[in-house]
mmCIF file of C-alpha atoms in Angstrom:
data_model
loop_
_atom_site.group_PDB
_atom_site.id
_atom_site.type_symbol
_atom_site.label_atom_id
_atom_site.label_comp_id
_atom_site.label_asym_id
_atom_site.label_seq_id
_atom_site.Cartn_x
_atom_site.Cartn_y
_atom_site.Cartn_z
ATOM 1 C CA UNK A 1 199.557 99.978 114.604
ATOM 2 C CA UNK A 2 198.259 98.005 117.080
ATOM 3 C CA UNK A 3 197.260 98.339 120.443
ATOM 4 C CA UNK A 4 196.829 102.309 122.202
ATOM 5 C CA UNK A 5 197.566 103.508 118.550
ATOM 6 C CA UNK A 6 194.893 102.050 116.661
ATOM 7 C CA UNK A 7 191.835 102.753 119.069
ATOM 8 C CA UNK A 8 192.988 106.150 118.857
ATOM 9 C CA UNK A 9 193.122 106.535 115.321
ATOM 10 C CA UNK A 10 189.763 104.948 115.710
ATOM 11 C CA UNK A 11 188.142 107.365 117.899
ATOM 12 C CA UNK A 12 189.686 109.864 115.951
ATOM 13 C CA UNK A 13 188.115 108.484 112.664
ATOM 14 C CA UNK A 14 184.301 108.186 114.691
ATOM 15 C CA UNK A 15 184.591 111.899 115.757
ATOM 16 C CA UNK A 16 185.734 113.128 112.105
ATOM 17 C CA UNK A 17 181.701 111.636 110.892
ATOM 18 C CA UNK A 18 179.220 113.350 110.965
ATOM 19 C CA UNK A 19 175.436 112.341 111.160
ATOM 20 C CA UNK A 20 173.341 111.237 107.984
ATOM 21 C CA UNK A 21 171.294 114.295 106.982
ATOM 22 C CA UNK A 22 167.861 112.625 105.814
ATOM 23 C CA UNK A 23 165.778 114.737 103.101
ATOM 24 C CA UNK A 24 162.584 116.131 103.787
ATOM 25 C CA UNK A 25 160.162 114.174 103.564
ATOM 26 C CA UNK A 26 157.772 114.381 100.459
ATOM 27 C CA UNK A 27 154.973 117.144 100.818
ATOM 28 C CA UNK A 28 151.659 115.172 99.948
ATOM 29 C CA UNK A 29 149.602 117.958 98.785
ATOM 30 C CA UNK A 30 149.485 118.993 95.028
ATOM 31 C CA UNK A 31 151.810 121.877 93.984
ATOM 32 C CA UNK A 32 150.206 123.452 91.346
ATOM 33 C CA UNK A 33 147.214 125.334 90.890
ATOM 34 C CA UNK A 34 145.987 123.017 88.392
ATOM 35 C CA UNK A 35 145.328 120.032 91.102
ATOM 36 C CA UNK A 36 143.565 122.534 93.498
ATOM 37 C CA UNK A 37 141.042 123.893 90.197
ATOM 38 C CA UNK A 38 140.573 119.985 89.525
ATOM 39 C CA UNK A 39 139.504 119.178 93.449
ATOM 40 C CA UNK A 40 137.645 122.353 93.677
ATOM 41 C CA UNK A 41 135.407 121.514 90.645
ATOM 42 C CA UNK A 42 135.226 117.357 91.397
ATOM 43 C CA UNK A 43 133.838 118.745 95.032
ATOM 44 C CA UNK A 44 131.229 120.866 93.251
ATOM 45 C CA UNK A 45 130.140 117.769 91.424
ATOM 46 C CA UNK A 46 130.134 115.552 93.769
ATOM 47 C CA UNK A 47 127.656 117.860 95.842
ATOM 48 C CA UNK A 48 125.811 118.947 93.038
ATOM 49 C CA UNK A 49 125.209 114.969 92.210
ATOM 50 C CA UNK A 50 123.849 114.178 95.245
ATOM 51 C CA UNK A 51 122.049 117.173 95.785
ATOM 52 C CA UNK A 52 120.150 115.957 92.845
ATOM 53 C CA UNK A 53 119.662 112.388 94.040
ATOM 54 C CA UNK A 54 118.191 113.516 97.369
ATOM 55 C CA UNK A 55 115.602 116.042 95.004
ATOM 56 C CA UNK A 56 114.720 112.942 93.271
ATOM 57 C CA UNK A 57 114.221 111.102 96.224
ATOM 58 C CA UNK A 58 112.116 113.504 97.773
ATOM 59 C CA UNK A 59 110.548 114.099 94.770
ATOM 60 C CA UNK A 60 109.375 110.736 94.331
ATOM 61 C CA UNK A 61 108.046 110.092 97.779
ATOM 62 C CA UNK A 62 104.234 109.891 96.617
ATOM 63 C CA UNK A 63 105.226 106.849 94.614
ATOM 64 C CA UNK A 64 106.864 105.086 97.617
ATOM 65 C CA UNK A 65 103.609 105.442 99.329
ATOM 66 C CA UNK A 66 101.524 104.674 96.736
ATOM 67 C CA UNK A 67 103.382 101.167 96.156
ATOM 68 C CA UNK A 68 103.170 100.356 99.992
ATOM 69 C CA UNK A 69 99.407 101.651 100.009
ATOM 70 C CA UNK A 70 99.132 99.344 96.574
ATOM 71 C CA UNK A 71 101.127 96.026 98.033
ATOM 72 C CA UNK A 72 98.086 96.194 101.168
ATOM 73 C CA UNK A 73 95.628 96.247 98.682
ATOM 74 C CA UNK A 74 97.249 93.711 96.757
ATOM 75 C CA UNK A 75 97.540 91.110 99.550
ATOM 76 C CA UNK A 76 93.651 91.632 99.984
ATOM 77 C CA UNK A 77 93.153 90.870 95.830
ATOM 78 C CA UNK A 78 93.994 86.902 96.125
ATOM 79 C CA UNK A 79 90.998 86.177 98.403
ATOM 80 C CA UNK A 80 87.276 86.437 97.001
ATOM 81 C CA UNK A 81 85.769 87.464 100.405
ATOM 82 C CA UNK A 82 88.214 90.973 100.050
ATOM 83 C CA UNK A 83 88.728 91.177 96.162
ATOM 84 C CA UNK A 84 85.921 93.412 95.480
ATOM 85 C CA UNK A 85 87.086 95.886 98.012
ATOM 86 C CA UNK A 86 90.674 96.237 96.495
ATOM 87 C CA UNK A 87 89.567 96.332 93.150
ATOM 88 C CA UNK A 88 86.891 99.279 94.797
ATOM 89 C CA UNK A 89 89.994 101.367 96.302
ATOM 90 C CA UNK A 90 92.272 100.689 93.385
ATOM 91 C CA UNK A 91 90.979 103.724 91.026
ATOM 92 C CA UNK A 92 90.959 106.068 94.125
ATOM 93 C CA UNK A 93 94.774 105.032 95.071
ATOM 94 C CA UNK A 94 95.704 105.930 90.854
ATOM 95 C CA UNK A 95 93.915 108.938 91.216
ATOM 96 C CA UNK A 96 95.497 110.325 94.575
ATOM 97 C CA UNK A 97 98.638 109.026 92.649
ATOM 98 C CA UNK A 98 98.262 111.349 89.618
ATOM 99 C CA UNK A 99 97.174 114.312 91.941
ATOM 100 C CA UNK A 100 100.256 114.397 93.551
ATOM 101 C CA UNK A 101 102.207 114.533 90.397
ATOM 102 C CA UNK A 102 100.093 116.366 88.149
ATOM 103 C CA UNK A 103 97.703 119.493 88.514
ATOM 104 C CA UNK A 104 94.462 119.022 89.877
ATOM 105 C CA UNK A 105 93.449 120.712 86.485
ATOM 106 C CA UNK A 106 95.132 118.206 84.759
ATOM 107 C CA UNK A 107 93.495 115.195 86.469
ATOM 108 C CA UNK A 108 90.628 116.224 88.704
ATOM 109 C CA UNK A 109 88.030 116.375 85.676
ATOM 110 C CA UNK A 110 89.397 113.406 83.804
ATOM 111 C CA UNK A 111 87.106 109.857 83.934
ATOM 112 C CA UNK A 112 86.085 106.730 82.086
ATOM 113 C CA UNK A 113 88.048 106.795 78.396
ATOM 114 C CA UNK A 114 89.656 110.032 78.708
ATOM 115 C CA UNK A 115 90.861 108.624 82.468
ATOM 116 C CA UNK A 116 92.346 105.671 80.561
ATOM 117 C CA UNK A 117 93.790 107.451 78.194
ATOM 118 C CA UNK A 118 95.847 109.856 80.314
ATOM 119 C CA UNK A 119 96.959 106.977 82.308
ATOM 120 C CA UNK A 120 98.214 104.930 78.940
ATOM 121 C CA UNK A 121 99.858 108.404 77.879
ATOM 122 C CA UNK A 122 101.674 108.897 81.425
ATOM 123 C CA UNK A 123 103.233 105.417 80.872
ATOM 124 C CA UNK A 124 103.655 105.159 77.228
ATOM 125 C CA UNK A 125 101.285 101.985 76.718
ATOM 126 C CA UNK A 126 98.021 100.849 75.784
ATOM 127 C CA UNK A 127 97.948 98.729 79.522
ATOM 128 C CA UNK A 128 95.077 100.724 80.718
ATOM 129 C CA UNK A 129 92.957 101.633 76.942
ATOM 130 C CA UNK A 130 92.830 97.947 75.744
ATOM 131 C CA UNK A 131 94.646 95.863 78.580
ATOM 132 C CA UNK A 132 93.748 94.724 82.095
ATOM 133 C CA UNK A 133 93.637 98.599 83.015
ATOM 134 C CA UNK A 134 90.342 98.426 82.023
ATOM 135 C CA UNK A 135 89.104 97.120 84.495
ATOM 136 C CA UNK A 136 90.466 100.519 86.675
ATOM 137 C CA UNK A 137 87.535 102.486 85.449
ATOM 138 C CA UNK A 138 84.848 99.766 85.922
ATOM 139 C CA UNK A 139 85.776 99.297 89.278
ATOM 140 C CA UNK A 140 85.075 102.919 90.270
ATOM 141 C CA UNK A 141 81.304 102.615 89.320
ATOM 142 C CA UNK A 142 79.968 98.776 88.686
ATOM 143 C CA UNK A 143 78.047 97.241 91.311
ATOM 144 C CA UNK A 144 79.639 94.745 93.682
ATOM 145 C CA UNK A 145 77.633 91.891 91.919
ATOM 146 C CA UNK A 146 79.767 92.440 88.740
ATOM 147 C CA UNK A 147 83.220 92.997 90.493
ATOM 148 C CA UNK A 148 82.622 89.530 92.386
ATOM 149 C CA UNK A 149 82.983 87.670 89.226
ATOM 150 C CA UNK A 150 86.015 89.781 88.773
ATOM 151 C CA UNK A 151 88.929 86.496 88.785
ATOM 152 C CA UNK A 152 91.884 86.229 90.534
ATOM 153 C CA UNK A 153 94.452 86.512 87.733
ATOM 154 C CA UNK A 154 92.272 89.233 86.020
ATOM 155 C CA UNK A 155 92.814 91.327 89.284
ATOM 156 C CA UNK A 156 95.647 90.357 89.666
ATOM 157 C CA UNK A 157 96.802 91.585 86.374
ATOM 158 C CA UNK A 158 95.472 94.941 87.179
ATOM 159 C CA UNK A 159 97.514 95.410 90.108
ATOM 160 C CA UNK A 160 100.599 94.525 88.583
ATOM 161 C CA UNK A 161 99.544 96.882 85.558
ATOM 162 C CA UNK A 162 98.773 100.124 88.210
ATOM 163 C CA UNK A 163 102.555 98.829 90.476
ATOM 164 C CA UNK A 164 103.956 99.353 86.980
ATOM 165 C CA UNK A 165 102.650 102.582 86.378
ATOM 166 C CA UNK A 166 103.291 104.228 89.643
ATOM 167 C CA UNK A 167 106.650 103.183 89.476
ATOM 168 C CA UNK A 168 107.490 104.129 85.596
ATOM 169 C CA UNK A 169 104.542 107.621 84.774
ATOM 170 C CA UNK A 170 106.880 110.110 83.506
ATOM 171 C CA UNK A 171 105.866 113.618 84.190
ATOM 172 C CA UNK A 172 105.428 115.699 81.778
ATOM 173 C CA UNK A 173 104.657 119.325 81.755
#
């Protein structure tokens, strides 16, 4: 078989094939009800989680301004010439602190050791009682003469003692 012969058996072999029939191609989405219960409830979650995040977030928005309101006052703590008036405005910015978090009942009426004490009990130390805090409810009412020869690391202590509260007072109802 050569010549006319064999390109005819040829052809005839070519139109006897037929295409290749491909599958379908692989559906990507689950089949079962079990996958579509499992994405339903991950969604709910994952709303529900940050749902909750942006509560806390707004929730905690009196501390964010309290530690930017603090940081101002802290910048004016390291010279003598403007210590006395930061340690002056530091009880006020604690108190407008705890307003915002607590009831005015709650905090309004509280100064001097029971003051101190409410602020050591909203933080869950002694910082304020027996520490550098003290010096939170002397500022409020000594005369300037006595908050001059306030020291820089003794103020400075305070501050980091009222940054550490604002950020970590758990409240309690």
């Amino acid at each position: 078989m050569s010549g006319p012969e064999s390109a005819q058996a040829a052809q005839q072999a070519l139109e006897g094939l037929h295409d290749v029939v491909l599958p379908p191609p692989v559906s990507m989405t689950p089949q079962t009800a079990g996958w579509h219960v499992l994405f339903a409830v991950a969604g709910i979650l994952i709303i529900w989680a940050v749902a909750a995040q942006a509560r806390t977030f707004l929730r905690n928005r009196y501390r964010r301004e309290a530690l930017r309101e603090l940081a101002a006052l802290e910048a004016g703590a390291g010279d003598g010439a403007t210590r006395t008036a930061a340690l002056r405005a530091l009880p006020g910015l604690l108190r407008r602190t705890a307003l915002a978090a607590w009831p005015r009942e709650a905090v309004a009426p509280l100064s001097g050791d029971a003051w101190l004490a409410f602020l050591d009990r909203a933080y869950g130390s002694d910082g304020f009682g027996k520490g550098p805090g003290r010096l939170v409810a002397l500022a409020a009412y000594e005369p300037d003469a006595d908050l001059d020869a306030v020291g820089e690391p003794d103020a400075r202590a305070a501050f980091a003692l009222a940054r550490d509260w604002i950020r970590r007072h758990r409240v309690r109802p």
